[in-house]
Short mmCIF file of C-alpha atoms in Angstrom, two decimals:
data_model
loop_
_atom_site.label_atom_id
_atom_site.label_comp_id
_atom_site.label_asym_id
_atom_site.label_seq_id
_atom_site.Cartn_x
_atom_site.Cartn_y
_atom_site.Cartn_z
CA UNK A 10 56.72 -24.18 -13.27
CA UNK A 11 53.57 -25.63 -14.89
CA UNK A 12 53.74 -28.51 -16.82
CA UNK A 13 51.67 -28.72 -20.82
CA UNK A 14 48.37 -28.40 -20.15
CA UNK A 15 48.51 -27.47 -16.10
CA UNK A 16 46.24 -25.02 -14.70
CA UNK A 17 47.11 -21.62 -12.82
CA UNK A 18 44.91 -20.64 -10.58
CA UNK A 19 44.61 -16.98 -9.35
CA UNK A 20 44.08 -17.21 -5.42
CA UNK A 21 42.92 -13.33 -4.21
CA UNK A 22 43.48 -10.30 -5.78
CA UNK A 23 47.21 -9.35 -7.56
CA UNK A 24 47.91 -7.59 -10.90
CA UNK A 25 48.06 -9.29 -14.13
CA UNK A 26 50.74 -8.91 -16.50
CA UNK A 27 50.56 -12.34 -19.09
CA UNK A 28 52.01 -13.04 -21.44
CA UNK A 29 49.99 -15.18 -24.62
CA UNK A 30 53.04 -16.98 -25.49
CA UNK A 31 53.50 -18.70 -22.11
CA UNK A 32 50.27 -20.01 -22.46
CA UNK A 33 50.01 -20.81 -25.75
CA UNK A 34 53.17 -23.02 -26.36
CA UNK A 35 52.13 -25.10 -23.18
CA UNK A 36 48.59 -25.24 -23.95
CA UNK A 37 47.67 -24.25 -20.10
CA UNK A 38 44.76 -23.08 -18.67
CA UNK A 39 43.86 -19.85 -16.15
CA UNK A 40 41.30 -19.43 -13.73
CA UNK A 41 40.28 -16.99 -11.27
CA UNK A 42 38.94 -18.37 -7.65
CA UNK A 43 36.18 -17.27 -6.09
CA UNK A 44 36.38 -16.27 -2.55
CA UNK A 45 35.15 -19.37 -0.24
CA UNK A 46 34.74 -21.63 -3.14
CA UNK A 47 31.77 -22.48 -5.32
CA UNK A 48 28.41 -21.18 -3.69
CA UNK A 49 29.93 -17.71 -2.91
CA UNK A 50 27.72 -14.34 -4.44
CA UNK A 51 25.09 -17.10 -5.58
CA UNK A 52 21.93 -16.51 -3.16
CA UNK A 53 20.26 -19.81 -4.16
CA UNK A 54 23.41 -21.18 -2.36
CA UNK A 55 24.00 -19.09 0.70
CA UNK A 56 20.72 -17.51 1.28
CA UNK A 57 18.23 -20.48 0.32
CA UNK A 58 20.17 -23.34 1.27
CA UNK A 59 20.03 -24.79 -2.13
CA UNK A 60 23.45 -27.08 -2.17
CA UNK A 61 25.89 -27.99 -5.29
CA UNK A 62 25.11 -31.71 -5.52
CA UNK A 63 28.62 -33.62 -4.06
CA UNK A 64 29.36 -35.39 -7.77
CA UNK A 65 29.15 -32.53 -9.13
CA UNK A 66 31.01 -29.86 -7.04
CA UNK A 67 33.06 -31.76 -4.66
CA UNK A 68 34.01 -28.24 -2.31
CA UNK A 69 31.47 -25.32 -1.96
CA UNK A 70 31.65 -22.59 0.40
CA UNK A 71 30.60 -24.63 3.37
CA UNK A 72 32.46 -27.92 2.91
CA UNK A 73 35.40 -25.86 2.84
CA UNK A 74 35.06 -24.67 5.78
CA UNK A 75 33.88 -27.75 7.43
CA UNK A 76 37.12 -29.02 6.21
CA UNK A 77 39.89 -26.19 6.92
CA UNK A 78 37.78 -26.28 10.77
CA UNK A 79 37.99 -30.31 11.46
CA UNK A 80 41.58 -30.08 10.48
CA UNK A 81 42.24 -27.29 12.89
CA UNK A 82 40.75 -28.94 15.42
CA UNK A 83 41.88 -32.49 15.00
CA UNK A 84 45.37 -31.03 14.97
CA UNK A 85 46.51 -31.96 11.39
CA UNK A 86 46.20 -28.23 10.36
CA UNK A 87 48.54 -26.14 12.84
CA UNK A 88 48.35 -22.40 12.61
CA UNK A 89 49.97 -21.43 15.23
CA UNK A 90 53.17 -20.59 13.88
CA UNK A 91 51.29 -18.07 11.20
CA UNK A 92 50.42 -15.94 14.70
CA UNK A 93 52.76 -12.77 14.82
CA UNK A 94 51.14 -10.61 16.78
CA UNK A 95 48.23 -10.58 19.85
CA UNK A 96 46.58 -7.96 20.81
CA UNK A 97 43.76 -6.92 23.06
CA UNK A 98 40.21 -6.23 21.63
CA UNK A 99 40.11 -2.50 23.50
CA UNK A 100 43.77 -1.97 20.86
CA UNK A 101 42.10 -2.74 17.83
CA UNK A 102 43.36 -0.29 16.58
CA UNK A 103 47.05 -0.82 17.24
CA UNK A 104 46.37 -4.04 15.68
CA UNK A 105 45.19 -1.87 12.75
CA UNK A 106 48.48 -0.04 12.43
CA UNK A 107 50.86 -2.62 12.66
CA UNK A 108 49.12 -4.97 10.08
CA UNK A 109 49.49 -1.50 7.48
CA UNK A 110 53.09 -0.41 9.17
CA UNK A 111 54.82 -3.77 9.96
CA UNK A 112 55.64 -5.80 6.64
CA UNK A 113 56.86 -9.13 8.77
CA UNK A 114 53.16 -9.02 10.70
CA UNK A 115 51.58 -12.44 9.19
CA UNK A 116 48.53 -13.11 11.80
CA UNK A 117 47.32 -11.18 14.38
CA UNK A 118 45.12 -12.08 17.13
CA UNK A 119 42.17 -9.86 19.11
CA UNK A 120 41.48 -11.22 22.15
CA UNK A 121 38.69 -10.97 24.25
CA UNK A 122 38.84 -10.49 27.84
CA UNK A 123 35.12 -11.21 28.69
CA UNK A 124 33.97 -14.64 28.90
CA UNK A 125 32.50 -16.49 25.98
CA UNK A 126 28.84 -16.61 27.41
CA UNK A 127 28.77 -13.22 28.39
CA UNK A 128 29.19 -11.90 24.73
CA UNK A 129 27.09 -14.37 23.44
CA UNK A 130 24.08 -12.42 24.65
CA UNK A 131 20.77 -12.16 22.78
CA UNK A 132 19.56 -9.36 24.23
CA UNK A 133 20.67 -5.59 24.87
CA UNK A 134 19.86 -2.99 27.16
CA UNK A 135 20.07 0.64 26.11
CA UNK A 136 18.18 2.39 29.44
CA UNK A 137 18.39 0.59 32.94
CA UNK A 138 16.17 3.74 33.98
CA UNK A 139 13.67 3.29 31.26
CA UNK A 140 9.97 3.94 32.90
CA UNK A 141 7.51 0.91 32.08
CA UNK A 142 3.96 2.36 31.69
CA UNK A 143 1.97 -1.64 31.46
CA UNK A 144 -1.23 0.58 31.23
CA UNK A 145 -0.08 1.90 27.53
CA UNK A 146 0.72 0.21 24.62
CA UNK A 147 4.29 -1.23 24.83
CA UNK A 148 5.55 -2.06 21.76
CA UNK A 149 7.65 -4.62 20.56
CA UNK A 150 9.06 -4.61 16.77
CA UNK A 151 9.90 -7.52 14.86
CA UNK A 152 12.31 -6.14 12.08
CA UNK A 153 14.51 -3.04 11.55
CA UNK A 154 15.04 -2.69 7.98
CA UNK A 155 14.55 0.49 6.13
CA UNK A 156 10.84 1.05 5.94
CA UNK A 157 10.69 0.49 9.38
CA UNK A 158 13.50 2.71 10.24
CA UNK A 159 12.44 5.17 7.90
CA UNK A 160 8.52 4.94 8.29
CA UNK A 161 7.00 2.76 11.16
CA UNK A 162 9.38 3.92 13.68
CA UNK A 163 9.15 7.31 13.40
CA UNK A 164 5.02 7.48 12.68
CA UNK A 165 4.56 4.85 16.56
CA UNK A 166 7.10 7.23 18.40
CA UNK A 167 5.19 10.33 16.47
CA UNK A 168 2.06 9.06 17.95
CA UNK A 169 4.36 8.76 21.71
CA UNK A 170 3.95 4.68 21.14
CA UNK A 171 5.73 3.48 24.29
CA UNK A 172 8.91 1.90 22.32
CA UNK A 173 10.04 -0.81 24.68
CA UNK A 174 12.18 -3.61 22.26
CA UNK A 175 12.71 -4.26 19.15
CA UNK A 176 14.10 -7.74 17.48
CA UNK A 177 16.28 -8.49 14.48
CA UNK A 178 17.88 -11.38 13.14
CA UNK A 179 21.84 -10.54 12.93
CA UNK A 180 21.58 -8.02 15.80
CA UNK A 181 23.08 -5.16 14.11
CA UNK A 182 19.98 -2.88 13.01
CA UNK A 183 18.22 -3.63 16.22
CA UNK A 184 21.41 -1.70 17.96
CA UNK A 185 21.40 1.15 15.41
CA UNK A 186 17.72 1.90 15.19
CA UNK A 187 16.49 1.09 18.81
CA UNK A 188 18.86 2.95 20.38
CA UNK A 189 18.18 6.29 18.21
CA UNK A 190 14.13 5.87 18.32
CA UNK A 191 14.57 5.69 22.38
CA UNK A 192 13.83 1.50 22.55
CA UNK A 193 14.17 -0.45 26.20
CA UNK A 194 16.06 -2.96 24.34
CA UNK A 195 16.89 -4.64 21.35
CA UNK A 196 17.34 -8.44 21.03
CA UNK A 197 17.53 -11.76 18.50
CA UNK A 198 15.29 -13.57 20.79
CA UNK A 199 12.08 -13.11 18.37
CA UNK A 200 10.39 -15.52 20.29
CA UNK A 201 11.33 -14.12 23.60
CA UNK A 202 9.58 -10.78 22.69
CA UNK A 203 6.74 -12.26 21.47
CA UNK A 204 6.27 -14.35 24.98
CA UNK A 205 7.18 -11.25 27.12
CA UNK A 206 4.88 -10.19 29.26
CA UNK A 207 5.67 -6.44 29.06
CA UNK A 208 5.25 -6.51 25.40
CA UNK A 209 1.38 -6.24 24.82
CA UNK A 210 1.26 -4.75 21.14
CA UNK A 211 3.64 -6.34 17.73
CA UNK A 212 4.55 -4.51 14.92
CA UNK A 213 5.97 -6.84 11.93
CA UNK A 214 8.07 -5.41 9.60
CA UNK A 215 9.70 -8.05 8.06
CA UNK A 216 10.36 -9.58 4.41
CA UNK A 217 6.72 -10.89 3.28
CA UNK A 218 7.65 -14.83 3.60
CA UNK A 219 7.55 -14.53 7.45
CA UNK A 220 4.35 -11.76 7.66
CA UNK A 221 1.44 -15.05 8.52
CA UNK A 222 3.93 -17.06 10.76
CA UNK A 223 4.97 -13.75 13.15
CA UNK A 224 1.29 -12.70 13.16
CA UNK A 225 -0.29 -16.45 14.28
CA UNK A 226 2.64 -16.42 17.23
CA UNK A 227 1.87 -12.71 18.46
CA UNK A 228 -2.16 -13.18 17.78
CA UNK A 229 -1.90 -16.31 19.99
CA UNK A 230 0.09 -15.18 22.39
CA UNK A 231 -2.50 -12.36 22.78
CA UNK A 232 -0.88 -9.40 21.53
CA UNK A 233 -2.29 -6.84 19.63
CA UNK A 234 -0.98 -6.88 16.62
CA UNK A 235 0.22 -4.32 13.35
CA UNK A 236 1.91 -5.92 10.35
CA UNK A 237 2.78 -4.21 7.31
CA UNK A 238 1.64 -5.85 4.20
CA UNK A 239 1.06 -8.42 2.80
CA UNK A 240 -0.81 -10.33 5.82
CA UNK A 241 0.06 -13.38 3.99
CA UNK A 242 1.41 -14.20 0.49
CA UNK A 243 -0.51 -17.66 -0.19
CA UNK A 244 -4.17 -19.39 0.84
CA UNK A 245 -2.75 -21.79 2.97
CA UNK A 246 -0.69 -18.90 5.13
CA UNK A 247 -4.39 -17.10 5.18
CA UNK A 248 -6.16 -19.64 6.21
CA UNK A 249 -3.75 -20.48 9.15
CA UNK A 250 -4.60 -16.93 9.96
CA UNK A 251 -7.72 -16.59 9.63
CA UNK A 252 -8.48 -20.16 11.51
CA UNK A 253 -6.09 -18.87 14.60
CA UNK A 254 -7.58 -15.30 15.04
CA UNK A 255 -11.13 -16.80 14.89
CA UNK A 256 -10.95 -19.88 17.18
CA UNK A 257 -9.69 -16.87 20.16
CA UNK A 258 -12.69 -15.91 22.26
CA UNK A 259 -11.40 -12.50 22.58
CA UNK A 260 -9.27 -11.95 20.11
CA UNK A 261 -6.44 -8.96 20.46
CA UNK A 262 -6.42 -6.42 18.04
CA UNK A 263 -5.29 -7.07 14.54
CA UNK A 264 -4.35 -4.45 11.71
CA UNK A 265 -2.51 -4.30 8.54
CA UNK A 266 -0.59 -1.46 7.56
CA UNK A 267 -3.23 -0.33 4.62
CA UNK A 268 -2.19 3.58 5.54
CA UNK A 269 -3.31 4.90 2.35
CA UNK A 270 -7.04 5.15 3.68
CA UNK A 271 -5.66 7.14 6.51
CA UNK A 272 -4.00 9.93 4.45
CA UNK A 273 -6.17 13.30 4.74
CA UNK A 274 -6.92 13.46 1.37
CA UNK A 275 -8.49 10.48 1.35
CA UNK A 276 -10.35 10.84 4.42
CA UNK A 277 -11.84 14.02 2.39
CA UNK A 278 -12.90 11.47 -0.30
CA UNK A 279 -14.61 9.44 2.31
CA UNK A 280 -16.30 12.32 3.78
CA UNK A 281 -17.47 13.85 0.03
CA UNK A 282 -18.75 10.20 -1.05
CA UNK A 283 -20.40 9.18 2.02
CA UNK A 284 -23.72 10.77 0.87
CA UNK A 285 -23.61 9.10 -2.91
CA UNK A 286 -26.01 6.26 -3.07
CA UNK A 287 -25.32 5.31 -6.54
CA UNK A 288 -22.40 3.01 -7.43
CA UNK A 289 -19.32 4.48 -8.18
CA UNK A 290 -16.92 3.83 -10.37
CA UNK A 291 -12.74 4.29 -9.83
CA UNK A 292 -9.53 4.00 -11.35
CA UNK A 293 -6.78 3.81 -9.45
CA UNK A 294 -3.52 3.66 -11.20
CA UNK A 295 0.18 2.53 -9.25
CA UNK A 296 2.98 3.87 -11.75
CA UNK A 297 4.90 1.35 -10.01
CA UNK A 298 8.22 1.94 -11.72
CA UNK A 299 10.78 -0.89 -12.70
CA UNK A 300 12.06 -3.05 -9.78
CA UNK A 301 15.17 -5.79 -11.00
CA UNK A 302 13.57 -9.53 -11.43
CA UNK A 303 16.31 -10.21 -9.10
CA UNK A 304 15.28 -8.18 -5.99
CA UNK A 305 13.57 -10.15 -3.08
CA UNK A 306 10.07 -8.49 -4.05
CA UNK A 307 9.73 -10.38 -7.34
CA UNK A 308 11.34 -13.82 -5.14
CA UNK A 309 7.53 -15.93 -5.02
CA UNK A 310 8.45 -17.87 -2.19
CA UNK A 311 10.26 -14.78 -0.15
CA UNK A 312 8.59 -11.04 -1.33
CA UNK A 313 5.03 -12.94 -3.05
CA UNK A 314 5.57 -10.61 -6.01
CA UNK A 315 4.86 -6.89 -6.69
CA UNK A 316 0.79 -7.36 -6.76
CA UNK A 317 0.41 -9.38 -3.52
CA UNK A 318 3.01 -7.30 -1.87
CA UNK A 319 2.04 -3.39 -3.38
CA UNK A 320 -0.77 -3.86 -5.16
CA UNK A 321 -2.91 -4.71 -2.37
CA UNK A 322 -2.61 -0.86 -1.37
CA UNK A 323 -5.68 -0.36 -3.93
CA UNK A 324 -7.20 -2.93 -3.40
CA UNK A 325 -7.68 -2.03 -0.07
CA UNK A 326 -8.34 1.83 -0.95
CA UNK A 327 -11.23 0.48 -3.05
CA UNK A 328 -12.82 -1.53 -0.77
CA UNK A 329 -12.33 1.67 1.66
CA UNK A 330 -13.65 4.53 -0.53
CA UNK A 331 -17.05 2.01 -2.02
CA UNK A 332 -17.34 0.56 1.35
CA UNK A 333 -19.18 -2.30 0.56
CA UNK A 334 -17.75 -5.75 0.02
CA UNK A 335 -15.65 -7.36 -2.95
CA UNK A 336 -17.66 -9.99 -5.07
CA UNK A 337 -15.99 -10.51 -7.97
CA UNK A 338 -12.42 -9.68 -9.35
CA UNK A 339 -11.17 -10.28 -12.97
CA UNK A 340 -7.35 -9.76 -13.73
CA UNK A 341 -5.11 -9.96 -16.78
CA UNK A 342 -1.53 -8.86 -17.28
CA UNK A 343 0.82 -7.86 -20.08
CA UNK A 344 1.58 -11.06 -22.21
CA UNK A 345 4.96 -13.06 -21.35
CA UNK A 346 8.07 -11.98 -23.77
CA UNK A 347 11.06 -13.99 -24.79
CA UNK A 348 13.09 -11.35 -22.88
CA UNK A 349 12.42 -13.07 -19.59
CA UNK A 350 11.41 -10.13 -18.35
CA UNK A 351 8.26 -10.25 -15.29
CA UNK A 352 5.29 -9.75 -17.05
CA UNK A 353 2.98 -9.84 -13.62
CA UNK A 354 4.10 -6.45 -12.28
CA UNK A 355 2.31 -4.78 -15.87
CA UNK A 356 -1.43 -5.67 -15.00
CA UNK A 357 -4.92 -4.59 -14.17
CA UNK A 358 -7.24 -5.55 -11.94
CA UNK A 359 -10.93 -5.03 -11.47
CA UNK A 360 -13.13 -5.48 -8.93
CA UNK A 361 -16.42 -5.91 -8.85
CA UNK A 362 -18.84 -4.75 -5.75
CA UNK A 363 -22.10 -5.62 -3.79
CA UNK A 364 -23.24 -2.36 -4.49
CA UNK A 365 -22.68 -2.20 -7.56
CA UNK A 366 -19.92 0.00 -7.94
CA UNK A 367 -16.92 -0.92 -10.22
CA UNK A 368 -13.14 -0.42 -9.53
CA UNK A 369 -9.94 -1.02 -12.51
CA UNK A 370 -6.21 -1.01 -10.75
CA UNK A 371 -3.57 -0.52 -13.42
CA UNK A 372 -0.20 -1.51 -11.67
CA UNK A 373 2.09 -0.81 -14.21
CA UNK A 374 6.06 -1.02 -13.38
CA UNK A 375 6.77 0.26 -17.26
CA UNK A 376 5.57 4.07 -16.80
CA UNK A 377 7.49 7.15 -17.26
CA UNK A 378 8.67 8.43 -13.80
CA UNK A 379 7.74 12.51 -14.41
CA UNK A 380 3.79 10.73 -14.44
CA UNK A 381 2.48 10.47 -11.24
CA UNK A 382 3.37 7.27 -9.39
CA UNK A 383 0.06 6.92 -7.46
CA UNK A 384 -3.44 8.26 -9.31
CA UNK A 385 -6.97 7.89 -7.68
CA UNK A 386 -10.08 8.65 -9.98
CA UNK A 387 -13.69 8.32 -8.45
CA UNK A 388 -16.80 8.82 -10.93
CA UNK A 389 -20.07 9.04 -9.31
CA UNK A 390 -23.45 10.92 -9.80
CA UNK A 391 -21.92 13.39 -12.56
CA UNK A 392 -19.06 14.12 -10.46
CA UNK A 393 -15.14 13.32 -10.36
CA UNK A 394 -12.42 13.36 -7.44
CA UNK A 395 -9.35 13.00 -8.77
CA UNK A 396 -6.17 12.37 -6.31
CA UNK A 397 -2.43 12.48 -7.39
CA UNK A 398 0.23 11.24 -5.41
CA UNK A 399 -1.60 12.64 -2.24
CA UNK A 400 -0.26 15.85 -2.70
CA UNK A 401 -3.09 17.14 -4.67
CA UNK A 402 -6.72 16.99 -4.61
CA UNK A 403 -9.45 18.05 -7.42
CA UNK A 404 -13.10 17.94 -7.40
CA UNK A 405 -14.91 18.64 -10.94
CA UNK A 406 -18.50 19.67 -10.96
CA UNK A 407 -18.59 18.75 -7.03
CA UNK A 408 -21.06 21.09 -5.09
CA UNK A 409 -18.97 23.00 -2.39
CA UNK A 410 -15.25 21.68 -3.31
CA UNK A 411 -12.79 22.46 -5.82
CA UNK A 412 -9.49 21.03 -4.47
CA UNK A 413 -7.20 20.32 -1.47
CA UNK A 414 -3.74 20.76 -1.98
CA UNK A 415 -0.56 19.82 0.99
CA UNK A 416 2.58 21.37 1.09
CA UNK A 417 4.17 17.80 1.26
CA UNK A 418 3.01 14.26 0.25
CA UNK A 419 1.08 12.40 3.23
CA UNK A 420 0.49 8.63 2.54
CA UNK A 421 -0.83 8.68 6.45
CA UNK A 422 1.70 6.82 8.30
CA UNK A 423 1.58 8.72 11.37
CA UNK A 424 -2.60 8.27 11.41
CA UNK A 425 -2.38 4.92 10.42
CA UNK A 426 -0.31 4.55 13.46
CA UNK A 427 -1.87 6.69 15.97
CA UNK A 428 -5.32 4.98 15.53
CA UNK A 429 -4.22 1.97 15.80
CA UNK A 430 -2.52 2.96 18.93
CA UNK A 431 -5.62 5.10 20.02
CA UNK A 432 -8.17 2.22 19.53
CA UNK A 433 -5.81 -0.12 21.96
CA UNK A 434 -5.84 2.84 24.57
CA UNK A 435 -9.51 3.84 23.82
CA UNK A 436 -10.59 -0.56 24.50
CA UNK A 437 -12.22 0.10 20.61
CA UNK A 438 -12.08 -2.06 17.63
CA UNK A 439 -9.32 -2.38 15.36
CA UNK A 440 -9.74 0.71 12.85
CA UNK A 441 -10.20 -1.88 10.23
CA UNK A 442 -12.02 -4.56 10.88
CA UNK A 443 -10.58 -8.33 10.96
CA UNK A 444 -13.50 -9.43 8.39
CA UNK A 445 -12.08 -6.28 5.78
CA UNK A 446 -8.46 -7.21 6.45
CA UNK A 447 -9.17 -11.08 5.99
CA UNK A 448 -11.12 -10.07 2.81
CA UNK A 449 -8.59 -7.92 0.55
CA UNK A 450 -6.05 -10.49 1.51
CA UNK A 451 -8.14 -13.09 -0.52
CA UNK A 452 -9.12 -10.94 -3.21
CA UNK A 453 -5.39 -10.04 -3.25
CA UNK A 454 -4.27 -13.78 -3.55
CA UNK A 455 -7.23 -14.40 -6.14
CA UNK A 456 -5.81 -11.67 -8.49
CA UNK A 457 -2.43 -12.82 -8.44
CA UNK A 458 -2.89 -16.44 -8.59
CA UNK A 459 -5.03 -15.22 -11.97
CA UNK A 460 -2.29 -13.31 -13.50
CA UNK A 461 -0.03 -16.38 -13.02
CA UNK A 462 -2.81 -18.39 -14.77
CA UNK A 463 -3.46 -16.49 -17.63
CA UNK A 464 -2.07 -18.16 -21.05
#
């Protein structure tokens, strides 16, 4: 059918049985079509909104479908007679079995017998009956993805948070996850939580890019407010922050979820150090493991990269354990390769303090993953504490302790959570103070923006 030189193009999915000399005597050409058209699978396309210029690509993804939809609806594409079968939304399933059973079924229709703009509703309700306690904390979440559905969730209802909605972007997660963790609600309407007045307390458990611009809306707004690292991944999103939180008279509470310094273990370490006057010095060391360069994390503009968005665990651990403030920090990471591979996520970190004391952090995402991923080492006064994956504790040539072992790892989640939760209910200060969070976010943003420096 072709003529010389034509070009076949393979539209879906169907075997493949050429033949060479077909081709080869007509000189043609063969390609295989995306689905959608050009900008499909590429997330520079379809999740950044980075478009094919027009002399280049003349249909994407999207002009197609602006294309195939102005035709339908100017008339000049009729599909009509392609409809073979209707059925009702509640016979799905029928719909199911005749498109596998019936071999003359072309298109088939679901329709739906509710009105348009009642199932284009932005907000859900699981329990008519749920009880409203505007005494307690009442807690609205802003993301549902795994940590929070895994983590978060669990450690606020652990510490009997009062769960009342819980906002998503697509709709989907809220549904799954509010509805098994006992939520009011769950909605799209971000905004709409945030300005709710049965909402008093935010938790923000989104992807990094959005951390500063949830937390200035719920901190204005006058909610407390919990967001899991990083509080922001840039100075100008800190300083928005910062400016915001500062200019209220009274300012709600504000925390970041830093739970490493709740874990017991490291409580213990607090409790053992606390009568040390000299400086100490520590090594804390994140076997990160290998993440793809491909993975939001590594994305700049969306995750802020593995050191502003994990590494600031440590950093914050540090400032915890020395307790005394950060004046100095010196960074350098593994030198670049011709591989392409990230270079920043192989670095150390040190700190330097007003006490004197001295703290490394190796974050190293090219260990061996039978080491220990997280290692805490404290020298001080002719004495070590040495911590391993908070599991297990050891104290060498310390007076009254030898170690402190759990049955299971405890990162301290649930006590992040429940003080948080307690100091609302108790009218006491956040359990970290504004001026510490504020701090190891710029320290944070000073060691990466030295790594990305460094020649």
């Amino acid at each position: 059918m072709s003529r010389k030189r034509g070009r076949i193009v393979l539209v879906g999915v169907t075997g493949l049985a050429l033949n060479r000399a077909d081709f080869y005597e007509k000189e043609l050409r063969f390609q295989v079509s995306c689905s959608y058209g050009p900008g499909r699978y590429d997330p520079n396309y379809e999740e950044k909104g980075q478009d094919y210029p027009l002399g280049f690509v003349r249909w994407t993804e999207q002009r197609n479908f602006e294309a195939i939809l102005d035709m339908m609806a100017s008339g000049r594409l009729d599909v009509k007679p392609l409809i073979t079968h209707r059925y009702a939304f509640n016979q799905a399933d029928k719909a199911y079995e005749t498109l596998s059973n019936d071999k003359s079924a072309l298109g088939i229709l679901l329709k739906y017998e509710h009105p348009v703009e009642e199932r284009h509703r932005s907000t859900v309700v699981f329990n008519n009956n749920y009880q409203h306690n505007p005494t307690e904390p009442s807690i609205g979440f802003i993301g549902a993805g795994n940590y929070a559905s895994r983590m978060l969730i669990p450690a606020f209802k652990a510490a009997n948070a009062q769960l009342y909605s819980i906002a998503t972007s697509s709709g989907i997660n809220g549904v799954i996850h509010g509805k098994k963790a006992g939520f009011k609600e769950t909605t799209t309407d971000t905004d709409g939580l945030l300005a709710s007045e049965d909402v008093n307390t935010v938790v923000i458990v989104t992807r990094h890019n959005s951390h500063a611009r949830f937390v200035k809306k719920a901190v204005e707004a006058g909610k407390h407010t919990f967001v899991e690292k990083p509080l922001a991944i840039n100075f100008d999103e800190l300083s928005e922050i910062k400016t915001a939180y500062e200019a209220i008279e009274t300012p709600p509470l504000l925390m970041v979820g830093f739970n490493r310094r709740f874990s017991p273990q490291v409580q213990r370490m607090k409790l053992l150090l606390e009568p040390v006057k000299q400086p100490k010095t520590l090594i804390l060391t994140m076997n990160a493991g290998a993440i793809p360069a491909d993975h939001w994390t590594q994305d700049m503009e969306v995750g802020g990269g593995r050191i502003i968005g994990e590494a600031c665990h440590f950093i914050d651990l540090a400032r915890f354990l020395v307790g005394s403030d950060i004046i100095s920090v010196q960074s350098r990471r593994m030198g670049d390769t011709n591989t392409g591979e990230i270079t920043e996520d192989k670095a150390s970190i040190t700190l330097g303090f007003a006490d004197g004391s001295l703290a490394t952090i190796h974050y190293f995402a090219n260990g061996a993953s039978s080491f220990p991923k997280e290692r805490v080492e404290v020298f001080a006064a002719g004495r070590v504490l040495q911590l391993d994956n908070f599991r297990k504790l050891k104290g060498y040539n310390w007076p009254g302790f030898r170690k402190m072992n759990l049955w299971r790892q405890d990162k301290g989640q649930e006590a992040c959570a429940k003080a948080f939760l307690d100091a609302i209910r108790n009218g006491e200060p956040s359990p970290i103070p504004a001026s510490e969070l504020f701090e190891v976010a710029r320290v944070t943003l000073e060691a990466a923006d030295q790594l990305r420096k460094q020649s």
